Coordinates of N, CA and C in Angstrom, one line a residue:
M1 N 4.8 75.2 11.1 CA 5.1 73.7 11.1 C 6.2 73.5 12.0
P2 N 6.1 72.5 12.9 CA 7.3 72.2 13.8 C 8.5 71.7 13.1
P3 N 9.7 71.9 13.6 CA 10.9 71.4 12.9 C 10.8 69.9 12.8
S4 N 11.7 69.4 11.9 CA 11.7 68.0 11.6 C 12.0 67.1 12.8
S5 N 12.9 67.6 13.7 CA 13.3 66.8 14.8 C 12.1 66.7 15.8
L6 N 11.3 67.8 15.9 CA 10.1 67.7 16.8 C 9.1 66.8 16.2
R7 N 8.9 66.8 14.9 CA 7.9 65.9 14.2 C 8.3 64.5 14.5
R8 N 9.6 64.1 14.4 CA 10.0 62.7 14.7 C 9.7 62.3 16.1
A9 N 10.0 63.2 17.0 CA 9.7 62.9 18.4 C 8.3 62.7 18.7
L10 N 7.4 63.5 18.1 CA 5.9 63.3 18.3 C 5.5 62.0 17.7
A11 N 6.0 61.6 16.5 CA 5.7 60.3 15.9 C 6.1 59.2 16.8
L12 N 7.3 59.2 17.4 CA 7.7 58.1 18.3 C 6.9 58.0 19.5
A13 N 6.5 59.2 20.1 CA 5.7 59.2 21.3 C 4.3 58.6 21.0
T14 N 3.7 58.9 19.8 CA 2.4 58.4 19.4 C 2.5 56.9 19.3
A15 N 3.6 56.4 18.6 CA 3.7 54.9 18.4 C 3.9 54.2 19.8
A16 N 4.6 54.8 20.7 CA 4.9 54.2 22.0 C 3.6 54.1 22.8
A17 N 2.8 55.2 22.7 CA 1.5 55.2 23.4 C 0.6 54.1 22.8
A18 N 0.5 53.9 21.5 CA -0.3 52.9 20.9 C 0.1 51.5 21.3
F19 N 1.4 51.3 21.4 CA 1.9 50.0 21.8 C 1.5 49.6 23.2
R20 N 1.6 50.7 24.1 CA 1.3 50.4 25.5 C -0.2 50.1 25.7
T21 N -1.1 50.7 24.9 CA -2.5 50.5 25.1 C -3.1 49.4 24.3
A22 N -2.3 48.7 23.4 CA -2.7 47.6 22.6 C -2.9 46.4 23.5
P23 N -3.9 45.5 23.2 CA -4.1 44.3 24.1 C -2.9 43.4 23.9
S24 N -2.5 42.8 25.0 CA -1.3 41.9 25.0 C -1.7 40.6 24.3
Q25 N -0.8 40.0 23.6 CA -1.0 38.8 22.9 C -0.1 37.7 23.5
P26 N -0.6 36.5 23.6 CA 0.2 35.4 24.2 C 1.5 35.2 23.3
R27 N 2.6 34.9 24.0 CA 3.8 34.8 23.3 C 4.5 33.5 23.7
A28 N 4.9 32.8 22.7 CA 5.6 31.5 23.0 C 6.8 31.8 23.7
S29 N 7.1 31.0 24.7 CA 8.4 31.1 25.5 C 9.5 30.8 24.5
T30 N 10.6 31.5 24.8 CA 11.8 31.3 23.9 C 13.0 31.0 24.8
R31 N 14.0 30.5 24.1 CA 15.3 30.3 24.7 C 16.3 30.9 23.9
R32 N 17.4 31.3 24.5 CA 18.5 31.9 23.8 C 19.7 31.0 23.6
R33 N 20.3 31.1 22.4 CA 21.5 30.3 22.2 C 22.5 31.2 21.5
N34 N 23.7 31.2 22.0 CA 24.8 32.0 21.4 C 25.3 31.3 20.2
T35 N 25.5 32.0 19.1 CA 26.0 31.4 17.9 C 27.4 31.0 17.9
G36 N 28.1 31.4 19.0 CA 29.6 31.2 19.0 C 30.4 32.2 18.3
S37 N 29.8 33.2 17.7 CA 30.5 34.2 17.1 C 30.4 35.5 17.9
E38 N 30.8 36.6 17.3 CA 30.7 37.9 18.0 C 29.4 38.5 17.8
G39 N 28.5 37.9 17.0 CA 27.2 38.5 16.8 C 26.3 38.4 18.0
P40 N 25.1 38.9 17.8 CA 24.1 38.8 18.9 C 23.6 37.4 19.1
E41 N 23.0 37.1 20.3 CA 22.4 35.9 20.5 C 21.1 35.8 19.6
I42 N 20.8 34.5 19.3 CA 19.6 34.3 18.4 C 18.5 33.6 19.3
E43 N 17.3 34.1 19.2 CA 16.2 33.5 19.9 C 15.5 32.4 19.1
F44 N 15.2 31.3 19.8 CA 14.5 30.2 19.2 C 13.3 29.9 20.1
A45 N 12.2 29.4 19.5 CA 11.0 29.0 20.2 C 11.4 27.8 21.1
S46 N 10.9 27.8 22.3 CA 11.1 26.6 23.2 C 10.4 25.4 22.6
T47 N 11.0 24.2 22.9 CA 10.3 23.0 22.5 C 9.1 22.7 23.3
P48 N 7.9 22.5 22.6 CA 6.7 22.3 23.4 C 6.8 21.0 24.2
P49 N 6.1 20.8 25.3 CA 6.1 19.6 26.0 C 5.8 18.4 25.1
G50 N 6.5 17.3 25.3 CA 6.3 16.1 24.5 C 6.9 16.2 23.1
M51 N 7.7 17.2 22.8 CA 8.3 17.3 21.5 C 9.8 17.5 21.6
E52 N 10.4 16.7 22.6 CA 11.8 16.8 22.8 C 12.5 16.3 21.5
N53 N 13.6 17.0 21.2 CA 14.4 16.7 20.0 C 13.5 17.0 18.7
G54 N 12.4 17.7 18.8 CA 11.6 18.0 17.7 C 10.7 16.9 17.2
I55 N 10.7 15.8 17.9 CA 9.9 14.6 17.5 C 8.8 14.3 18.5
K56 N 7.6 14.3 18.1 CA 6.5 13.9 19.0 C 6.5 12.4 19.2
P57 N 6.5 12.0 20.5 CA 6.5 10.5 20.7 C 5.2 9.8 20.2
L58 N 5.3 8.6 19.8 CA 4.1 7.8 19.4 C 3.2 7.5 20.6
D59 N 2.0 7.5 20.3 CA 1.0 7.1 21.3 C 1.2 5.6 21.6
P60 N 1.4 5.3 22.9 CA 1.6 3.8 23.2 C 0.4 3.0 22.9
A61 N -0.7 3.6 22.8 CA -2.0 2.8 22.5 C -1.9 2.2 21.1
L62 N -1.1 2.8 20.2 CA -0.9 2.3 18.9 C -0.4 0.8 18.9
F63 N 0.5 0.6 19.8 CA 1.1 -0.8 19.9 C 0.1 -1.8 20.5
D64 N -1.0 -1.3 21.1 CA -1.9 -2.2 21.7 C -2.9 -2.7 20.7
E65 N -3.0 -2.1 19.6 CA -4.0 -2.6 18.6 C -3.6 -3.9 18.0
K66 N -4.6 -4.8 17.9 CA -4.3 -6.1 17.4 C -4.6 -6.2 15.9
P67 N -3.8 -6.9 15.2 CA -4.1 -7.1 13.7 C -5.4 -7.8 13.5
P68 N -6.0 -7.7 12.4 CA -7.2 -8.4 12.1 C -7.0 -9.9 12.2
P69 N -8.1 -10.6 12.4 CA -8.0 -12.1 12.5 C -7.4 -12.7 11.2
S70 N -6.5 -13.6 11.3 CA -5.9 -14.3 10.2 C -5.7 -15.7 10.4
W71 N -4.9 -16.4 9.6 CA -4.8 -17.8 9.7 C -4.4 -18.4 11.0
G72 N -3.7 -17.7 11.8 CA -3.2 -18.2 13.1 C -4.1 -17.8 14.2
S73 N -5.2 -17.1 14.0 CA -6.1 -16.6 15.0 C -7.0 -17.7 15.6
P74 N -7.3 -17.6 16.9 CA -8.3 -18.6 17.4 C -9.7 -18.6 16.8
E75 N -10.1 -17.4 16.4 CA -11.4 -17.2 15.8 C -11.5 -17.4 14.3
W76 N -10.4 -17.9 13.7 CA -10.3 -18.1 12.3 C -11.3 -19.2 11.8
H77 N -11.1 -20.4 12.3 CA -12.0 -21.5 12.0 C -12.2 -21.8 10.5
W78 N -11.0 -22.1 9.9 CA -11.0 -22.4 8.5 C -11.9 -23.7 8.2
G79 N -12.8 -23.7 7.2 CA -13.6 -24.8 6.9 C -14.9 -24.8 7.6
S80 N -15.1 -23.9 8.5 CA -16.3 -23.9 9.3 C -17.3 -22.9 8.7
A81 N -18.6 -23.1 9.0 CA -19.6 -22.2 8.4 C -19.7 -20.9 9.2
D82 N -18.9 -20.7 10.2 CA -18.9 -19.4 10.9 C -17.4 -19.1 11.2
G83 N -17.2 -18.0 11.8 CA -15.8 -17.6 12.1 C -15.3 -16.6 11.1
A84 N -14.1 -16.0 11.5 CA -13.5 -15.0 10.6 C -13.1 -15.5 9.3
A85 N -12.7 -16.7 9.1 CA -12.3 -17.3 7.8 C -13.5 -17.3 6.9
H86 N -14.7 -17.7 7.4 CA -15.9 -17.8 6.6 C -16.2 -16.4 6.1
E87 N -16.1 -15.4 6.9 CA -16.4 -14.0 6.5 C -15.4 -13.5 5.4
K88 N -14.2 -13.8 5.7 CA -13.1 -13.4 4.7 C -13.3 -14.1 3.4
A89 N -13.6 -15.4 3.4 CA -13.8 -16.2 2.2 C -15.0 -15.6 1.4
A90 N -16.1 -15.3 2.1 CA -17.3 -14.7 1.4 C -17.0 -13.4 0.8
L91 N -16.2 -12.6 1.4 CA -15.8 -11.3 0.9 C -15.0 -11.5 -0.4
V92 N -14.0 -12.4 -0.3 CA -13.1 -12.6 -1.5 C -13.9 -13.2 -2.7
R93 N -14.8 -14.1 -2.4 CA -15.6 -14.7 -3.4 C -16.5 -13.6 -4.1
R94 N -17.0 -12.7 -3.4 CA -17.8 -11.6 -4.0 C -16.9 -10.7 -4.8
Q95 N -15.7 -10.5 -4.3 CA -14.8 -9.6 -5.0 C -14.4 -10.1 -6.3
F96 N -14.2 -11.5 -6.4 CA -13.8 -12.1 -7.7 C -14.9 -12.9 -8.3
E97 N -16.1 -12.5 -8.1 CA -17.2 -13.2 -8.7 C -17.2 -13.1 -10.3
K98 N -16.8 -11.9 -10.8 CA -16.8 -11.6 -12.2 C -15.4 -11.9 -12.8
R99 N -15.5 -12.5 -14.0 CA -14.2 -12.9 -14.6 C -13.3 -11.7 -14.8
H100 N -13.8 -10.6 -15.3 CA -12.9 -9.5 -15.6 C -12.1 -9.0 -14.3
R101 N -12.7 -9.2 -13.1 CA -12.0 -8.8 -11.9 C -10.9 -9.8 -11.6
R102 N -11.2 -11.1 -11.9 CA -10.2 -12.1 -11.7 C -9.0 -11.9 -12.6
T103 N -9.3 -11.5 -13.8 CA -8.3 -11.3 -14.8 C -7.4 -10.1 -14.4
S104 N -8.0 -9.0 -13.9 CA -7.3 -7.9 -13.5 C -6.4 -8.2 -12.3
F105 N -7.0 -9.0 -11.3 CA -6.3 -9.4 -10.1 C -5.0 -10.2 -10.5
M106 N -5.2 -11.1 -11.4 CA -4.1 -12.0 -11.9 C -3.0 -11.2 -12.5
A107 N -3.3 -10.2 -13.3 CA -2.3 -9.4 -13.9 C -1.4 -8.7 -12.9
W108 N -2.1 -8.1 -11.8 CA -1.3 -7.5 -10.8 C -0.6 -8.5 -9.9
A109 N -1.3 -9.6 -9.6 CA -0.6 -10.6 -8.8 C 0.7 -11.1 -9.4
K110 N 0.7 -11.3 -10.7 CA 1.9 -11.7 -11.4 C 3.1 -10.7 -11.2
C111 N 2.7 -9.5 -10.9 CA 3.7 -8.5 -10.7 C 4.1 -8.5 -9.2
G112 N 3.4 -9.2 -8.4 CA 3.7 -9.3 -6.9 C 3.2 -8.1 -6.2
T113 N 2.1 -7.4 -6.7 CA 1.7 -6.1 -6.1 C 0.3 -6.1 -5.6
V114 N -0.3 -7.3 -5.2 CA -1.6 -7.3 -4.7 C -1.6 -7.6 -3.2
D115 N -2.7 -7.4 -2.5 CA -2.8 -7.6 -1.1 C -2.5 -9.1 -0.7
A116 N -1.6 -9.3 0.2 CA -1.1 -10.6 0.6 C -2.3 -11.5 1.2
G117 N -3.2 -10.8 1.9 CA -4.3 -11.5 2.5 C -5.3 -12.0 1.5
D118 N -5.6 -11.2 0.5 CA -6.5 -11.5 -0.6 C -5.9 -12.6 -1.5
L119 N -4.6 -12.5 -1.7 CA -3.9 -13.5 -2.5 C -3.9 -14.9 -1.9
K120 N -3.6 -14.9 -0.6 CA -3.6 -16.2 0.1 C -5.0 -16.8 0.2
M121 N -6.0 -16.0 0.4 CA -7.3 -16.5 0.5 C -7.8 -17.0 -0.9
A122 N -7.4 -16.3 -2.0 CA -7.8 -16.8 -3.3 C -7.1 -18.1 -3.6
L123 N -5.8 -18.3 -3.1 CA -5.1 -19.6 -3.3 C -5.8 -20.7 -2.5
A124 N -6.1 -20.4 -1.3 CA -6.7 -21.4 -0.4 C -8.1 -21.9 -1.0
L125 N -8.9 -20.9 -1.4 CA -10.2 -21.3 -2.0 C -10.0 -22.0 -3.4
S126 N -9.0 -21.7 -4.1 CA -8.7 -22.4 -5.4 C -8.3 -23.8 -5.1
C127 N -7.4 -24.0 -4.1 CA -7.0 -25.4 -3.7 C -8.2 -26.2 -3.2
Q128 N -9.1 -25.6 -2.4 CA -10.3 -26.2 -1.9 C -11.2 -26.6 -3.1
R129 N -11.4 -25.7 -4.0 CA -12.2 -26.0 -5.2 C -11.7 -27.1 -6.0
A130 N -10.4 -27.1 -6.2 CA -9.8 -28.2 -7.0 C -10.0 -29.6 -6.3
K131 N -9.9 -29.6 -5.0 CA -10.1 -30.8 -4.2 C -11.5 -31.3 -4.3
N132 N -12.5 -30.3 -4.1 CA -13.9 -30.7 -4.1 C -14.4 -31.1 -5.5
L133 N -13.9 -30.5 -6.5 CA -14.4 -30.8 -7.9 C -13.6 -31.7 -8.7
G134 N -12.5 -32.2 -8.1 CA -11.8 -33.3 -8.7 C -10.7 -32.9 -9.7
Y135 N -10.3 -31.7 -9.7 CA -9.2 -31.3 -10.7 C -7.9 -31.0 -10.0
D136 N -7.7 -31.5 -8.8 CA -6.4 -31.4 -8.1 C -5.4 -32.3 -8.9
A137 N -4.1 -32.1 -8.7 CA -3.2 -33.0 -9.3 C -3.4 -34.4 -8.7
P138 N -2.9 -35.5 -9.4 CA -3.2 -36.8 -8.9 C -2.6 -37.1 -7.5
D139 N -1.5 -36.4 -7.2 CA -0.9 -36.6 -5.9 C -1.6 -35.7 -4.8
G140 N -2.6 -35.0 -5.1 CA -3.3 -34.2 -4.1 C -2.5 -33.0 -3.6
R141 N -1.6 -32.5 -4.4 CA -0.6 -31.5 -3.8 C -1.3 -30.2 -3.4
W142 N -2.4 -29.8 -4.1 CA -3.0 -28.5 -3.7 C -3.9 -28.7 -2.5
A143 N -4.5 -29.9 -2.4 CA -5.3 -30.1 -1.1 C -4.3 -30.2 0.1
A144 N -3.2 -30.7 -0.1 CA -2.2 -30.8 1.0 C -1.7 -29.3 1.3
L145 N -1.6 -28.5 0.3 CA -1.2 -27.1 0.6 C -2.3 -26.4 1.4
E146 N -3.5 -26.7 1.0 CA -4.7 -26.1 1.8 C -4.6 -26.5 3.3
R147 N -4.3 -27.7 3.5 CA -4.2 -28.2 4.9 C -3.1 -27.5 5.7
E148 N -2.0 -27.3 5.0 CA -0.9 -26.6 5.6 C -1.2 -25.2 5.9
M149 N -2.0 -24.5 5.0 CA -2.4 -23.2 5.3 C -3.4 -23.1 6.4
A150 N -4.3 -24.1 6.5 CA -5.2 -24.1 7.6 C -4.5 -24.3 9.0
A151 N -3.4 -25.0 8.9 CA -2.6 -25.3 10.2 C -1.7 -24.1 10.5
A152 N -1.9 -23.0 9.8 CA -1.1 -21.7 10.0 C 0.4 -22.0 9.8
S153 N 0.8 -22.9 8.9 CA 2.2 -23.2 8.6 C 2.9 -22.0 8.0
F154 N 2.2 -21.1 7.4 CA 2.8 -20.0 6.6 C 2.5 -18.6 7.3
M155 N 2.6 -18.6 8.6 CA 2.5 -17.4 9.4 C 3.8 -17.2 10.1
D156 N 3.9 -15.9 10.6 CA 5.1 -15.6 11.4 C 5.0 -16.3 12.8
A157 N 6.0 -16.1 13.6 CA 6.0 -16.8 14.9 C 4.9 -16.4 15.8
P158 N 4.5 -15.2 15.9 CA 3.3 -14.8 16.7 C 2.0 -15.2 16.1
R159 N 2.0 -15.7 14.8 CA 0.8 -16.1 14.1 C -0.1 -14.9 13.8
E160 N 0.5 -13.8 13.4 CA -0.2 -12.6 13.2 C -0.1 -12.2 11.7
F161 N 1.0 -12.4 11.1 CA 1.2 -11.9 9.7 C 1.7 -13.1 8.8
I162 N 1.3 -13.0 7.5 CA 1.6 -14.0 6.5 C 3.1 -14.0 6.2
D163 N 3.7 -15.2 6.2 CA 5.1 -15.4 5.8 C 5.0 -15.7 4.3
Q164 N 5.0 -14.7 3.5 CA 4.9 -14.9 2.0 C 6.0 -15.7 1.4
P165 N 7.3 -15.4 1.8 CA 8.4 -16.2 1.2 C 8.3 -17.7 1.5
K166 N 7.8 -18.0 2.7 CA 7.7 -19.4 3.0 C 6.5 -20.1 2.2
L167 N 5.4 -19.4 2.1 CA 4.3 -19.9 1.3 C 4.8 -20.0 -0.2
A168 N 5.5 -19.0 -0.7 CA 6.0 -19.1 -2.1 C 6.9 -20.3 -2.3
A169 N 7.7 -20.6 -1.3 CA 8.6 -21.8 -1.5 C 7.8 -23.0 -1.5
A170 N 6.7 -23.1 -0.7 CA 5.8 -24.3 -0.8 C 5.1 -24.4 -2.1
V171 N 4.7 -23.3 -2.6 CA 4.0 -23.3 -3.9 C 5.0 -23.7 -5.0
N172 N 6.2 -23.2 -5.0 CA 7.2 -23.5 -6.0 C 7.5 -25.0 -6.1
E173 N 7.4 -25.7 -4.9 CA 7.6 -27.1 -4.9 C 6.5 -27.9 -5.6
R174 N 5.4 -27.3 -5.8 CA 4.2 -27.9 -6.4 C 4.0 -27.5 -7.8
L175 N 4.6 -26.4 -8.3 CA 4.4 -26.0 -9.7 C 5.0 -27.0 -10.6
E176 N 4.3 -27.2 -11.7 CA 4.9 -28.1 -12.8 C 6.3 -27.6 -13.2
T177 N 6.4 -26.3 -13.3 CA 7.8 -25.7 -13.6 C 8.0 -24.6 -12.5
P178 N 8.9 -24.8 -11.6 CA 9.2 -23.7 -10.6 C 9.5 -22.4 -11.2
F179 N 9.0 -21.4 -10.5 CA 9.1 -20.0 -11.0 C 10.3 -19.3 -10.2
T180 N 11.4 -19.1 -10.9 CA 12.6 -18.6 -10.2 C 12.6 -17.1 -10.2
F181 N 13.5 -16.5 -9.4 CA 13.6 -15.0 -9.4 C 14.1 -14.5 -10.7
G182 N 14.9 -15.3 -11.4 CA 15.4 -14.9 -12.7 C 14.2 -14.9 -13.7
D183 N 13.3 -15.8 -13.6 CA 12.1 -15.8 -14.4 C 11.3 -14.5 -14.2
F184 N 11.2 -14.2 -12.9 CA 10.4 -13.0 -12.5 C 11.0 -11.8 -13.1
M185 N 12.3 -11.6 -13.0 CA 12.9 -10.4 -13.5 C 12.9 -10.4 -15.0
A186 N 12.9 -11.5 -15.6 CA 12.7 -11.5 -17.1 C 11.3 -11.0 -17.5
A187 N 10.3 -11.4 -16.7 CA 8.9 -11.0 -17.0 C 8.7 -9.6 -16.5
E188 N 9.3 -9.2 -15.4 CA 9.0 -7.9 -14.8 C 10.4 -7.2 -14.5
S189 N 10.9 -6.5 -15.5 CA 12.2 -5.9 -15.4 C 12.4 -5.0 -14.2
E190 N 11.3 -4.4 -13.7 CA 11.3 -3.5 -12.6 C 10.9 -4.1 -11.3
G191 N 10.7 -5.4 -11.3 CA 10.3 -6.2 -10.1 C 11.4 -6.1 -9.0
T192 N 11.0 -6.4 -7.8 CA 11.9 -6.4 -6.7 C 11.8 -7.8 -6.0
L193 N 12.8 -8.0 -5.1 CA 12.8 -9.3 -4.4 C 11.6 -9.4 -3.5
E194 N 11.2 -8.2 -2.9 CA 10.0 -8.2 -2.0 C 8.7 -8.6 -2.8
E195 N 8.7 -8.3 -4.1 CA 7.5 -8.6 -4.8 C 7.5 -10.1 -5.4
Y196 N 8.6 -10.7 -5.4 CA 8.8 -12.0 -6.0 C 7.9 -13.1 -5.4
P197 N 7.8 -13.2 -4.1 CA 6.9 -14.3 -3.5 C 5.5 -14.2 -4.0
G198 N 4.9 -13.0 -4.1 CA 3.5 -12.8 -4.5 C 3.4 -13.3 -6.0
A199 N 4.4 -13.0 -6.8 CA 4.4 -13.5 -8.2 C 4.4 -15.0 -8.3
V200 N 5.1 -15.6 -7.4 CA 5.2 -17.1 -7.4 C 3.8 -17.7 -7.0
I201 N 3.2 -17.1 -6.0 CA 1.8 -17.6 -5.6 C 0.8 -17.4 -6.7
A202 N 1.0 -16.3 -7.5 CA 0.1 -16.1 -8.6 C 0.2 -17.2 -9.7
R203 N 1.4 -17.8 -9.8 CA 1.6 -18.9 -10.8 C 0.8 -20.1 -10.3
A204 N 0.6 -20.3 -9.0 CA -0.3 -21.4 -8.5 C -1.7 -21.1 -8.9
L205 N -2.2 -19.9 -8.8 CA -3.5 -19.6 -9.2 C -3.7 -19.8 -10.7
E206 N -2.7 -19.5 -11.5 CA -2.7 -19.8 -12.9 C -2.8 -21.3 -13.2
E207 N -2.0 -22.1 -12.5 CA -2.1 -23.5 -12.7 C -3.4 -24.1 -12.3
L208 N -4.1 -23.5 -11.3 CA -5.4 -23.9 -10.8 C -6.5 -23.3 -11.6
A209 N -6.2 -22.6 -12.7 CA -7.2 -21.9 -13.6 C -8.1 -21.0 -12.8
F210 N -7.6 -20.2 -12.0 CA -8.4 -19.2 -11.2 C -9.3 -18.4 -12.0
V211 N -8.7 -17.8 -13.1 CA -9.5 -16.9 -14.0 C -10.7 -17.7 -14.6
E212 N -10.4 -18.9 -15.1 CA -11.4 -19.6 -15.8 C -12.5 -20.3 -14.9
N213 N -12.0 -20.8 -13.7 CA -12.9 -21.5 -12.8 C -13.5 -20.7 -11.7
G214 N -12.9 -19.6 -11.4 CA -13.4 -18.8 -10.3 C -13.2 -19.5 -8.9
L215 N -13.9 -19.1 -7.9 CA -13.7 -19.6 -6.6 C -15.0 -20.4 -6.1

């Protein structure tokens, strides 16, 4: 048997030969950075193209996407038998056709946690129904609110997104008893200021008997 030193030499030679004959693998480029100490430099993988500072930039095309049609859109056509408003109204009517669904929606709306688009459409249709069937307030306050919504009065400046606080303020002016933020916190101890406008709008649906009357 060869001495131990010879055995070690043979093992190293075999390993080196295996390494030289192994197929090469692609290796990510690296960069070196000194740690500022007396220790060896540390290798880091290079930043891939487009990942400067470790953050991949957003695709500019994302900012070109338009929001879906809403109250300020030219194709909305509130009150018409065609257009985006008619399609959205039909969808919301089907969604709340059954009483138990309206009841569930109201429970979450009072917490201020339902979709703003569905909530506003439910309110507009409730105002319209009250006007058409004669149970609006004597001063026609809910019909007037519907007209303001149709005029995109409660949209942001580009008329793309619903201005819920502004709509909630208009609703509060029409409620028999205005619903304050203090009232909201008393009813929903974990509620937030962001959820409050939706809860105010829900009180209008309650006053218009949304659950009982439907849309």
